[in-house]
Amino acid sequence: MTGGINHIRVEFIGVAKERFGTDIEHVQVRPGTTIGELLGEILGLDQESVNTEGFIILHNGHGIGPKEEVKVVLQPGDEITILPMLGGG
């Protein structure tokens, strides 16, 4: 952590990449920032308005659900991956 700022890597895959116009973004957040707050910042919404339906959110390679997004506090060097849900049939 440098100067009270955590550096987080966010990767966008598939239609998430198209939606956000980039494949990787390096974001700086304040200590204590949750994944939900980060997603709100990326989407330009407040945390309560964030809707990740249709996307899978990975935190350091592990899937997290909407309830966890508001609880998990980001640490320096964390990686968030946003990818579309895959359908099969």
mmCIF file of C-alpha atoms in Angstrom:
data_model
loop_
_atom_site.group_PDB
_atom_site.id
_atom_site.type_symbol
_atom_site.label_atom_id
_atom_site.label_comp_id
_atom_site.label_asym_id
_atom_site.label_seq_id
_atom_site.Cartn_x
_atom_site.Cartn_y
_atom_site.Cartn_z
ATOM 1 C CA MET A 1 0.000 0.000 0.000
ATOM 2 C CA THR A 2 1.387 3.360 -0.998
ATOM 3 C CA GLY A 3 0.207 6.564 0.677
ATOM 4 C CA GLY A 4 -3.059 5.068 1.943
ATOM 5 C CA ILE A 5 -4.143 3.907 -1.513
ATOM 6 C CA ASN A 6 -4.777 0.297 -2.526
ATOM 7 C CA HIS A 7 -4.011 -0.684 -6.110
ATOM 8 C CA ILE A 8 -6.573 -3.115 -7.550
ATOM 9 C CA ARG A 9 -6.533 -4.853 -10.939
ATOM 10 C CA VAL A 10 -9.915 -5.249 -12.647
ATOM 11 C CA GLU A 11 -10.221 -7.518 -15.681
ATOM 12 C CA PHE A 12 -13.226 -7.491 -18.014
ATOM 13 C CA ILE A 13 -13.959 -10.587 -20.129
ATOM 14 C CA GLY A 14 -16.368 -11.166 -23.044
ATOM 15 C CA VAL A 15 -19.320 -8.791 -23.216
ATOM 16 C CA ALA A 16 -18.072 -7.134 -20.018
ATOM 17 C CA LYS A 17 -15.038 -6.042 -22.030
ATOM 18 C CA GLU A 18 -17.329 -4.631 -24.725
ATOM 19 C CA ARG A 19 -19.597 -2.941 -22.162
ATOM 20 C CA PHE A 20 -16.748 -1.224 -20.313
ATOM 21 C CA GLY A 21 -14.576 -0.591 -23.368
ATOM 22 C CA THR A 22 -11.415 -2.107 -21.901
ATOM 23 C CA ASP A 23 -10.023 -5.470 -20.905
ATOM 24 C CA ILE A 24 -7.917 -4.441 -17.892
ATOM 25 C CA GLU A 25 -8.123 -1.439 -15.651
ATOM 26 C CA HIS A 26 -5.878 -0.584 -12.726
ATOM 27 C CA VAL A 27 -7.868 1.211 -10.052
ATOM 28 C CA GLN A 28 -6.785 3.007 -6.910
ATOM 29 C CA VAL A 29 -9.136 2.799 -3.942
ATOM 30 C CA ARG A 30 -9.055 3.951 -0.339
ATOM 31 C CA PRO A 31 -8.337 1.377 2.370
ATOM 32 C CA GLY A 32 -11.613 -0.114 3.577
ATOM 33 C CA THR A 33 -13.265 -0.030 0.135
ATOM 34 C CA THR A 34 -15.520 -3.026 -0.507
ATOM 35 C CA ILE A 35 -15.961 -4.845 -3.792
ATOM 36 C CA GLY A 36 -19.481 -3.390 -4.034
ATOM 37 C CA GLU A 37 -18.130 0.137 -3.674
ATOM 38 C CA LEU A 38 -15.494 -0.558 -6.343
ATOM 39 C CA LEU A 39 -18.158 -1.911 -8.716
ATOM 40 C CA GLY A 40 -20.296 1.149 -8.021
ATOM 41 C CA GLU A 41 -17.375 3.410 -8.866
ATOM 42 C CA ILE A 42 -16.678 1.536 -12.105
ATOM 43 C CA LEU A 43 -20.372 1.605 -13.082
ATOM 44 C CA GLY A 44 -20.891 5.180 -11.932
ATOM 45 C CA LEU A 45 -23.546 4.139 -9.405
ATOM 46 C CA ASP A 46 -23.916 4.120 -5.647
ATOM 47 C CA GLN A 47 -23.312 0.735 -4.036
ATOM 48 C CA GLU A 48 -27.024 0.067 -3.442
ATOM 49 C CA SER A 49 -27.801 0.560 -7.154
ATOM 50 C CA VAL A 50 -25.169 -1.860 -8.454
ATOM 51 C CA ASN A 51 -26.737 -4.785 -10.296
ATOM 52 C CA THR A 52 -24.320 -7.492 -11.364
ATOM 53 C CA GLU A 53 -27.065 -9.802 -12.605
ATOM 54 C CA GLY A 54 -25.847 -11.568 -15.734
ATOM 55 C CA PHE A 55 -22.208 -11.304 -14.680
ATOM 56 C CA ILE A 56 -19.920 -13.439 -12.552
ATOM 57 C CA ILE A 57 -17.609 -11.551 -10.220
ATOM 58 C CA LEU A 58 -14.356 -13.218 -9.178
ATOM 59 C CA HIS A 59 -12.239 -11.962 -6.293
ATOM 60 C CA ASN A 60 -8.692 -13.285 -6.614
ATOM 61 C CA GLY A 61 -10.031 -16.134 -8.754
ATOM 62 C CA HIS A 62 -12.911 -17.121 -6.449
ATOM 63 C CA GLY A 63 -16.557 -16.457 -7.245
ATOM 64 C CA ILE A 64 -18.470 -14.149 -4.931
ATOM 65 C CA GLY A 65 -22.181 -13.459 -4.657
ATOM 66 C CA PRO A 66 -24.027 -10.151 -4.416
ATOM 67 C CA LYS A 67 -24.228 -10.340 -0.610
ATOM 68 C CA GLU A 68 -20.455 -10.785 -0.385
ATOM 69 C CA GLU A 69 -19.781 -7.812 -2.686
ATOM 70 C CA VAL A 70 -20.872 -5.410 0.032
ATOM 71 C CA LYS A 71 -18.879 -7.146 2.779
ATOM 72 C CA VAL A 72 -15.514 -8.068 1.274
ATOM 73 C CA VAL A 73 -12.934 -5.333 1.841
ATOM 74 C CA LEU A 74 -10.329 -4.994 -0.896
ATOM 75 C CA GLN A 75 -6.664 -5.457 -0.035
ATOM 76 C CA PRO A 76 -3.618 -4.132 -1.920
ATOM 77 C CA GLY A 77 -2.946 -6.209 -5.029
ATOM 78 C CA ASP A 78 -6.401 -7.816 -5.165
ATOM 79 C CA GLU A 79 -7.727 -8.816 -8.558
ATOM 80 C CA ILE A 80 -11.358 -8.568 -9.604
ATOM 81 C CA THR A 81 -12.587 -10.298 -12.765
ATOM 82 C CA ILE A 82 -15.947 -9.477 -14.334
ATOM 83 C CA LEU A 83 -17.245 -11.964 -16.887
ATOM 84 C CA PRO A 84 -20.630 -12.806 -18.375
ATOM 85 C CA MET A 85 -22.609 -15.781 -17.140
ATOM 86 C CA LEU A 86 -22.331 -18.627 -19.570
ATOM 87 C CA GLY A 87 -25.392 -20.486 -20.748
ATOM 88 C CA GLY A 88 -25.436 -23.987 -22.037
ATOM 89 C CA GLY A 89 -27.862 -26.358 -23.371
#
